[in-house]
Short mmCIF file of C-alpha atoms and ligand atoms in Angstrom, two decimals:
data_model
loop_
_atom_site.label_atom_id
_atom_site.label_comp_id
_atom_site.label_asym_id
_atom_site.label_seq_id
_atom_site.Cartn_x
_atom_site.Cartn_y
_atom_site.Cartn_z
CA MET A 232 -56.51 -150.86 -127.72
CA LEU A 233 -53.87 -151.35 -125.33
CA GLU A 234 -53.83 -149.71 -121.97
CA MET A 235 -50.52 -147.66 -121.72
CA MET A 236 -48.20 -146.59 -118.73
CA SER A 237 -44.81 -144.91 -118.07
CA ALA A 238 -41.95 -146.47 -117.77
CA TYR A 239 -38.14 -145.56 -117.15
CA GLN A 240 -36.14 -147.87 -119.93
CA LEU A 241 -33.16 -148.59 -120.67
CA ARG A 242 -33.16 -148.87 -124.54
CA GLN A 243 -29.77 -148.94 -126.04
CA TRP A 244 -26.38 -149.99 -124.56
CA GLY A 245 -24.11 -147.13 -123.24
CA LYS A 246 -27.30 -144.40 -123.66
CA ALA A 247 -29.28 -143.05 -120.64
CA PRO A 248 -32.34 -144.51 -119.83
CA GLN A 249 -35.74 -142.84 -120.63
CA ILE A 250 -39.32 -142.26 -119.65
CA VAL A 251 -41.45 -143.97 -122.37
CA GLU A 252 -44.99 -145.06 -123.05
CA VAL A 253 -45.36 -148.86 -122.99
CA PRO A 254 -48.78 -151.40 -122.68
CA VAL A 255 -49.53 -152.47 -119.19
CA PRO A 256 -48.42 -155.93 -119.22
CA GLU A 257 -51.05 -158.40 -118.99
CA PRO A 258 -50.74 -161.62 -116.49
CA GLY A 259 -50.27 -165.18 -118.44
CA PRO A 260 -51.22 -168.56 -116.95
CA GLY A 261 -49.56 -168.78 -113.32
CA GLU A 262 -48.56 -165.01 -113.39
CA VAL A 263 -49.26 -162.09 -111.16
CA VAL A 264 -49.34 -158.26 -112.31
CA VAL A 265 -48.40 -155.87 -109.37
CA ARG A 266 -49.03 -152.26 -109.40
CA VAL A 267 -46.14 -150.57 -107.95
CA ALA A 268 -46.17 -148.37 -105.11
CA GLY A 269 -42.37 -147.79 -105.05
CA CYS A 270 -39.12 -148.94 -106.39
CA GLY A 271 -35.72 -148.42 -104.83
CA LEU A 272 -32.66 -147.40 -106.70
CA CYS A 273 -29.44 -149.44 -106.53
CA HIS A 274 -26.04 -148.56 -107.27
CA SER A 275 -25.89 -151.54 -109.64
CA ASP A 276 -28.59 -149.68 -111.86
CA LEU A 277 -25.70 -147.11 -112.72
CA GLY A 278 -23.51 -149.66 -113.76
CA LEU A 279 -26.30 -151.04 -116.12
CA MET A 280 -26.22 -147.57 -117.73
CA GLU A 281 -22.54 -147.62 -118.52
CA MET A 282 -22.41 -151.34 -119.20
CA PRO A 283 -20.61 -152.01 -122.55
CA ARG A 284 -22.68 -153.86 -125.00
CA GLU A 285 -20.42 -157.07 -124.84
CA VAL A 286 -20.63 -157.55 -121.12
CA GLY A 287 -24.36 -156.73 -121.16
CA GLU A 288 -24.94 -159.44 -123.78
CA SER A 289 -22.62 -161.83 -122.24
CA LEU A 290 -24.58 -161.68 -118.90
CA GLY A 291 -27.46 -162.54 -120.95
CA LEU A 292 -29.58 -159.15 -120.90
CA GLN A 293 -31.37 -157.85 -123.93
CA MET A 294 -32.58 -154.43 -124.66
CA PRO A 295 -34.74 -152.86 -123.94
CA PHE A 296 -36.04 -153.23 -120.44
CA THR A 297 -37.44 -151.19 -117.54
CA LEU A 298 -35.09 -150.73 -114.64
CA GLY A 299 -35.69 -151.40 -110.91
CA HIS A 300 -35.26 -154.19 -109.22
CA GLU A 301 -36.22 -153.11 -105.54
CA THR A 302 -39.92 -153.18 -105.90
CA ALA A 303 -43.16 -153.16 -103.84
CA GLY A 304 -47.01 -152.48 -104.22
CA TRP A 305 -50.12 -154.47 -104.52
CA VAL A 306 -51.48 -157.23 -106.57
CA ALA A 307 -53.34 -156.03 -109.33
CA ALA A 308 -54.44 -158.84 -111.74
CA LEU A 309 -53.87 -162.64 -111.16
CA GLY A 310 -53.51 -165.22 -114.10
CA SER A 311 -55.13 -168.34 -114.42
CA GLY A 312 -54.14 -170.82 -111.82
CA VAL A 313 -52.49 -168.47 -109.30
CA THR A 314 -53.12 -169.22 -105.81
CA GLY A 315 -52.11 -167.87 -102.45
CA PHE A 316 -52.57 -164.34 -103.61
CA ARG A 317 -55.54 -161.77 -103.87
CA GLU A 318 -56.08 -158.65 -105.72
CA GLY A 319 -55.05 -155.80 -103.46
CA ASP A 320 -52.68 -157.78 -101.30
CA PRO A 321 -49.47 -155.78 -100.69
CA VAL A 322 -46.29 -157.47 -101.94
CA ALA A 323 -42.65 -157.19 -102.34
CA LEU A 324 -40.91 -158.84 -105.41
CA VAL A 325 -37.80 -160.74 -105.45
CA SER A 326 -36.08 -159.57 -108.41
CA PRO A 327 -33.62 -162.76 -109.64
CA ALA A 328 -35.48 -164.84 -111.59
CA SER A 329 -34.58 -168.35 -110.45
CA CYS A 330 -36.15 -171.31 -111.76
CA GLY A 331 -37.23 -173.29 -108.59
CA HIS A 332 -36.06 -176.68 -110.01
CA CYS A 333 -32.59 -176.59 -110.66
CA TRP A 334 -29.91 -178.52 -108.37
CA GLN A 335 -28.97 -175.11 -107.03
CA CYS A 336 -32.78 -174.23 -106.35
CA ALA A 337 -33.38 -177.72 -104.78
CA ARG A 338 -30.87 -176.84 -102.26
CA GLY A 339 -32.02 -173.49 -101.14
CA GLU A 340 -29.14 -171.72 -102.89
CA ASP A 341 -31.24 -169.97 -105.37
CA ILE A 342 -28.95 -167.02 -105.03
CA SER A 343 -26.70 -169.29 -107.59
CA CYS A 344 -29.64 -170.25 -109.69
CA PRO A 345 -28.27 -170.20 -113.34
CA SER A 346 -31.54 -168.40 -114.63
CA GLY A 347 -31.23 -165.94 -111.92
CA ARG A 348 -28.47 -163.87 -113.52
CA VAL A 349 -31.43 -161.80 -115.39
CA GLY A 350 -34.24 -160.61 -113.23
CA ARG A 351 -36.88 -158.00 -113.04
CA GLY A 352 -35.02 -154.99 -113.46
CA TYR A 353 -31.97 -156.06 -115.40
CA GLY A 354 -32.87 -158.01 -118.66
CA ARG A 355 -36.36 -158.28 -117.68
CA ASP A 356 -38.84 -155.61 -117.18
CA GLY A 357 -38.51 -154.31 -113.44
CA GLY A 358 -40.09 -151.67 -111.41
CA LEU A 359 -39.59 -148.41 -112.28
CA ALA A 360 -43.07 -148.53 -114.03
CA GLU A 361 -46.59 -148.34 -112.96
CA PHE A 362 -47.04 -151.95 -113.14
CA VAL A 363 -44.61 -154.85 -113.54
CA ARG A 364 -45.59 -158.47 -114.36
CA VAL A 365 -44.17 -161.52 -112.05
CA THR A 366 -43.94 -165.01 -113.77
CA SER A 367 -43.78 -166.94 -110.72
CA THR A 368 -45.06 -166.38 -107.18
CA ARG A 369 -42.03 -167.84 -105.89
CA GLY A 370 -40.73 -164.08 -106.31
CA LEU A 371 -43.56 -162.57 -104.00
CA VAL A 372 -43.44 -161.96 -100.44
CA GLY A 373 -46.26 -160.68 -98.49
CA LEU A 374 -45.79 -157.42 -96.90
CA GLY A 375 -48.66 -157.47 -93.99
CA SER A 376 -48.65 -154.32 -92.28
CA LEU A 377 -45.82 -152.98 -94.11
CA ASP A 378 -45.82 -149.91 -96.28
CA PRO A 379 -45.51 -150.82 -100.17
CA SER A 380 -44.37 -147.42 -101.04
CA SER A 381 -41.16 -148.00 -99.05
CA ALA A 382 -40.60 -151.73 -98.80
CA GLY A 383 -38.97 -152.53 -102.07
CA PRO A 384 -34.81 -151.95 -100.84
CA LEU A 385 -35.78 -154.61 -98.19
CA THR A 386 -35.69 -157.23 -101.05
CA ASP A 387 -32.19 -156.10 -102.32
CA ALA A 388 -30.18 -153.78 -100.25
CA GLY A 389 -31.87 -155.43 -97.30
CA ALA A 390 -31.68 -158.90 -97.87
CA THR A 391 -27.99 -158.90 -99.74
CA ALA A 392 -26.71 -157.49 -96.41
CA PHE A 393 -28.62 -160.22 -94.46
CA HIS A 394 -26.90 -162.95 -96.71
CA ALA A 395 -23.47 -161.23 -95.75
CA VAL A 396 -23.96 -161.35 -92.12
CA ARG A 397 -25.72 -165.17 -92.31
CA ARG A 398 -22.73 -166.28 -94.07
CA ALA A 399 -20.40 -164.87 -91.56
CA LEU A 400 -22.25 -165.44 -88.24
CA PRO A 401 -20.26 -168.76 -87.75
CA ARG A 402 -17.08 -166.87 -87.17
CA ILE A 403 -18.13 -164.22 -84.88
CA THR A 404 -17.43 -164.78 -81.60
CA PRO A 405 -18.93 -163.43 -78.18
CA GLY A 406 -16.96 -160.10 -77.72
CA GLY A 407 -15.34 -160.26 -80.95
CA VAL A 408 -15.04 -156.93 -83.44
CA VAL A 409 -16.95 -157.08 -86.64
CA VAL A 410 -16.07 -154.23 -89.29
CA VAL A 411 -18.45 -152.88 -91.83
CA ILE A 412 -16.74 -150.95 -94.52
CA GLY A 413 -19.31 -148.59 -96.21
CA ALA A 414 -22.73 -147.42 -94.19
CA GLY A 415 -24.70 -146.92 -97.25
CA GLY A 416 -27.89 -148.54 -98.52
CA LEU A 417 -26.53 -151.99 -97.52
CA GLY A 418 -24.05 -151.38 -94.72
CA SER A 419 -26.68 -149.47 -92.71
CA PHE A 420 -28.73 -152.86 -92.85
CA ALA A 421 -25.76 -154.78 -92.08
CA VAL A 422 -24.85 -152.99 -88.89
CA GLN A 423 -28.65 -153.53 -87.59
CA TYR A 424 -28.47 -157.02 -88.13
CA LEU A 425 -24.76 -157.46 -86.59
CA ARG A 426 -26.49 -155.62 -83.31
CA LEU A 427 -29.76 -157.98 -83.42
CA LEU A 428 -28.00 -161.24 -83.88
CA THR A 429 -24.75 -160.73 -82.32
CA SER A 430 -22.51 -159.68 -79.30
CA ALA A 431 -19.67 -158.40 -81.25
CA ARG A 432 -18.33 -154.74 -81.03
CA VAL A 433 -19.49 -153.20 -84.49
CA VAL A 434 -17.03 -151.05 -86.20
CA VAL A 435 -17.91 -149.37 -89.35
CA ILE A 436 -15.54 -147.39 -91.78
CA ASP A 437 -16.63 -144.68 -94.08
CA THR A 438 -15.53 -141.56 -95.66
CA SER A 439 -18.74 -139.62 -95.19
CA GLU A 440 -19.43 -137.82 -91.74
CA ALA A 441 -22.92 -138.27 -92.24
CA ARG A 442 -23.41 -141.87 -92.90
CA ARG A 443 -20.77 -142.44 -89.96
CA GLU A 444 -23.43 -140.44 -87.51
CA PHE A 445 -26.33 -142.44 -89.37
CA ALA A 446 -24.32 -145.80 -88.56
CA ARG A 447 -23.73 -144.76 -84.97
CA GLU A 448 -27.33 -143.89 -84.48
CA LEU A 449 -28.14 -147.50 -85.91
CA GLY A 450 -25.83 -149.06 -83.08
CA ALA A 451 -22.49 -148.80 -84.50
CA HIS A 452 -20.34 -148.99 -81.42
CA ASP A 453 -17.14 -147.13 -83.40
CA THR A 454 -16.60 -145.22 -86.48
CA LEU A 455 -13.38 -144.82 -88.53
CA MET A 456 -13.14 -142.64 -91.44
CA VAL A 457 -10.59 -144.43 -94.22
CA ALA A 458 -9.50 -147.95 -95.06
CA GLY A 459 -5.66 -148.15 -95.31
CA ASP A 460 -2.68 -149.43 -93.36
CA VAL A 461 -3.51 -147.29 -90.44
CA THR A 462 -7.28 -148.56 -90.00
CA ALA A 463 -6.18 -152.18 -90.13
CA ALA A 464 -3.78 -151.32 -87.44
CA GLN A 465 -6.34 -149.30 -85.22
CA ILE A 466 -8.94 -152.34 -85.87
CA ARG A 467 -6.61 -154.81 -84.56
CA VAL A 468 -5.87 -152.53 -81.37
CA MET A 469 -9.41 -152.40 -80.77
CA SER A 470 -9.44 -156.40 -80.73
CA ASP A 471 -8.60 -158.50 -77.57
CA ASP A 472 -4.56 -159.18 -78.00
CA GLY A 473 -4.75 -157.17 -81.08
CA ARG A 474 -5.88 -160.17 -82.95
CA GLY A 475 -7.81 -158.60 -85.60
CA ALA A 476 -11.67 -158.39 -86.66
CA ASP A 477 -13.69 -161.93 -86.40
CA VAL A 478 -15.08 -160.41 -89.77
CA VAL A 479 -14.73 -157.74 -91.97
CA LEU A 480 -17.60 -157.11 -94.63
CA ASP A 481 -16.62 -154.80 -97.35
CA PHE A 482 -19.44 -153.25 -98.99
CA VAL A 483 -17.41 -150.95 -101.08
CA GLY A 484 -15.02 -153.19 -102.93
CA VAL A 485 -12.24 -151.16 -104.35
CA ASP A 486 -8.33 -151.94 -103.75
CA GLU A 487 -7.98 -150.02 -100.70
CA THR A 488 -10.77 -151.36 -98.57
CA ILE A 489 -10.03 -154.73 -99.84
CA SER A 490 -6.50 -154.90 -98.83
CA ALA A 491 -7.42 -152.80 -95.52
CA GLY A 492 -10.25 -155.38 -94.64
CA VAL A 493 -8.15 -158.50 -95.41
CA ALA A 494 -5.34 -156.94 -93.20
CA ALA A 495 -7.77 -156.53 -90.41
CA THR A 496 -9.25 -160.01 -90.34
CA ARG A 497 -7.82 -162.35 -87.45
CA GLU A 498 -6.98 -165.75 -87.95
CA GLY A 499 -9.89 -168.05 -88.30
CA GLY A 500 -11.95 -164.97 -89.38
CA ALA A 501 -13.83 -164.17 -92.59
CA PHE A 502 -13.47 -161.21 -95.01
CA GLY A 503 -16.80 -160.73 -97.31
CA LEU A 504 -16.42 -158.86 -100.53
CA VAL A 505 -20.03 -157.69 -101.34
CA GLY A 506 -19.09 -153.98 -102.69
CA ALA A 507 -19.11 -154.02 -106.72
CA ALA A 508 -16.60 -151.21 -107.15
CA GLY A 509 -14.18 -153.65 -108.93
CA GLY A 510 -11.34 -153.78 -106.92
CA ARG A 511 -9.00 -156.54 -106.87
CA LEU A 512 -7.74 -159.10 -104.00
CA GLU A 513 -4.30 -159.50 -104.41
CA ARG A 514 -2.67 -161.78 -101.87
CA SER A 515 -0.48 -164.61 -101.83
CA TRP A 516 -1.20 -168.16 -100.29
CA PHE A 517 1.57 -167.29 -97.93
CA GLY A 518 0.84 -165.47 -95.12
CA GLY A 519 -1.37 -162.76 -97.20
CA LEU A 520 -4.78 -164.56 -96.32
CA PRO A 521 -6.19 -165.14 -92.80
CA GLN A 522 -4.74 -168.31 -91.78
CA ASP A 523 -7.47 -170.99 -91.29
CA GLY A 524 -10.03 -168.21 -92.31
CA GLU A 525 -12.46 -167.49 -95.13
CA VAL A 526 -12.62 -164.99 -98.07
CA PHE A 527 -16.04 -165.07 -99.68
CA SER A 528 -17.95 -163.05 -101.83
CA PHE A 529 -21.39 -163.27 -103.72
CA GLN A 530 -24.10 -161.03 -105.69
CA GLY A 531 -27.48 -160.86 -104.51
CA SER A 532 -29.56 -162.73 -101.96
CA THR A 533 -31.88 -165.73 -101.45
CA ILE A 534 -35.77 -165.91 -101.51
CA ALA A 535 -35.28 -166.83 -97.80
CA ASP A 536 -32.90 -164.03 -97.19
CA ALA A 537 -35.82 -161.55 -98.59
CA HIS A 538 -38.29 -163.23 -96.46
CA SER A 539 -36.20 -163.09 -93.00
CA VAL A 540 -35.72 -159.33 -93.65
CA ILE A 541 -39.27 -158.81 -94.10
CA GLU A 542 -40.17 -160.63 -90.87
CA LEU A 543 -37.55 -158.50 -89.33
CA ALA A 544 -39.19 -155.22 -90.74
CA GLN A 545 -42.78 -156.30 -89.72
CA SER A 546 -41.32 -156.82 -86.43
CA GLY A 547 -40.28 -153.36 -86.08
CA VAL A 548 -36.53 -154.10 -85.01
CA ILE A 549 -35.05 -152.61 -87.98
CA ARG A 550 -35.04 -149.34 -89.66
CA ASN A 551 -35.44 -148.66 -93.50
CA GLU A 552 -34.28 -145.33 -94.13
CA VAL A 553 -35.79 -144.09 -97.41
CA GLU A 554 -35.85 -140.58 -99.32
CA LYS A 555 -38.98 -140.80 -101.59
CA PHE A 556 -38.73 -139.06 -105.08
CA PRO A 557 -41.96 -138.73 -107.42
CA PHE A 558 -41.71 -140.77 -110.82
CA GLY A 559 -41.01 -137.73 -112.54
CA GLU A 560 -37.69 -136.96 -110.73
CA VAL A 561 -36.33 -140.61 -111.22
CA ALA A 562 -33.34 -139.15 -113.21
CA GLU A 563 -32.38 -136.73 -110.48
CA ALA A 564 -32.68 -139.15 -107.76
CA TYR A 565 -30.32 -141.48 -109.96
CA ARG A 566 -28.09 -138.45 -109.90
CA ARG A 567 -27.93 -137.88 -106.11
CA LEU A 568 -27.39 -141.90 -106.02
CA ASP A 569 -24.29 -141.41 -108.19
CA LYS A 570 -23.01 -138.28 -106.19
CA GLY A 571 -23.58 -140.23 -102.81
CA VAL A 572 -25.41 -137.49 -101.19
CA LEU A 573 -28.40 -139.81 -99.98
CA ARG A 574 -28.96 -140.74 -96.39
CA GLY A 575 -31.26 -143.45 -97.02
CA ARG A 576 -32.13 -145.37 -99.83
CA ALA A 577 -33.70 -143.56 -102.91
CA VAL A 578 -37.04 -144.81 -103.77
CA VAL A 579 -39.05 -143.62 -106.93
CA VAL A 580 -43.06 -143.55 -105.71
CA PHE A 581 -46.12 -143.65 -108.24
CA ASP A 582 -48.91 -141.22 -107.81
CA ASN A 583 -51.30 -144.11 -107.59
CA HIS A 584 -52.66 -144.34 -103.97
ZN1 ZN B 606 -29.49 -154.13 -106.09
ZN1 ZN B 607 -32.70 -172.53 -110.38
#
C-alpha cells in the first residue's frame, strides 16, 4: 500500500484549489524527492486559480497539479544514478523545468527554454505538499546554513527581482536614479540588490504606507505614493538636469505604472516590465519611447540567478522577510496575499521538523 500525503491541488480550471490526499512520490532514475519545509505563495498562483481553461491549455498546463513554486526542504530520497546530493541535504528548488540541452539552455538562457513554460507548481506537482519530486538535480540549489523553512521565496521572488536588476545594470550610472514601482515580494528584493550593486539613488513608488516604510528600512532613499504624470515629473526633478531615471523597474504592470515608468526613463535608460497585472504599453516610435534606450520584459529567472541570490542570502547581505502559515491555513494565506495585507512573502510551512 502506498504512503499518502496532503497536497494543495488545483483540480479543475476555474475552481478553487483544495487539500487532497495523494501518494508520496517515489524518485525514478536520476530523480530526487524532497521533503518540503516551506513553500512561498506567489501572485501568479492567484492567476492560475482564475485562469480560463483555454489559456491554461495553450500554456501546456494539465490538471490536476499541486500548487507552489517557491519550495525548499531536505533531500528525502535519491533515485539511482544521482550524484552530488545526499539524504538530509537542505535544498531549494528552481521551479521551471528547463531541459539543459536546447539552444537556449546551452547559452545559459534557461529562462527561455521551451520546456520551462511548465514547472513545479504550474503544470507539474509543486511544493504545497509534504513531498515533491524533482526530475533533475539541475533544479536543486544547496542551502548550506540557510533555513529551508523560509528559503523558498529566494528562488522566485528573489531570483526574478535579481534578473531584473542584472538586466538593467549596464544602464545604471554613478549618481543616477533608479525607480522601483511596487515594493512587495519582488520589489523589496530589487531595492536591496540596487543598494548592494550600484551607487544609484533608489526611489520606490508604492500605494501602501507600510510597504513604503519597509522599502526605506531596506535602503530606499526616497518613496513616492502613486504612479502617474505627477510622479514622472517628480522623478525627473530628482535626477541631475531633470533628465529622468536611468532605469525604472515596474513590478506592478498596470497601464498607469507602465505609462508613468516610461515617461520617467531618461534618454539611453531602460524600462523593465516585470509585474503581471496585464497593463499595456501604448507608445509610438516617434518620441514615445526613451531615445536610444531599452524597454524589456521577461518572466521568471535563470538557474544562475537563483544560485546568485542564495549566495547573497548565505553571505547575510540581504533580508528575506517572510510570514509563516501552517499548511492547514494555506487558503487564508492566499486570501491575505490577494488582499495585499502581507508585509513579507507568505510561506506555508509543514509540521515535519
Ligand atoms: Zn512566482
Ligand atoms: Zn532547454
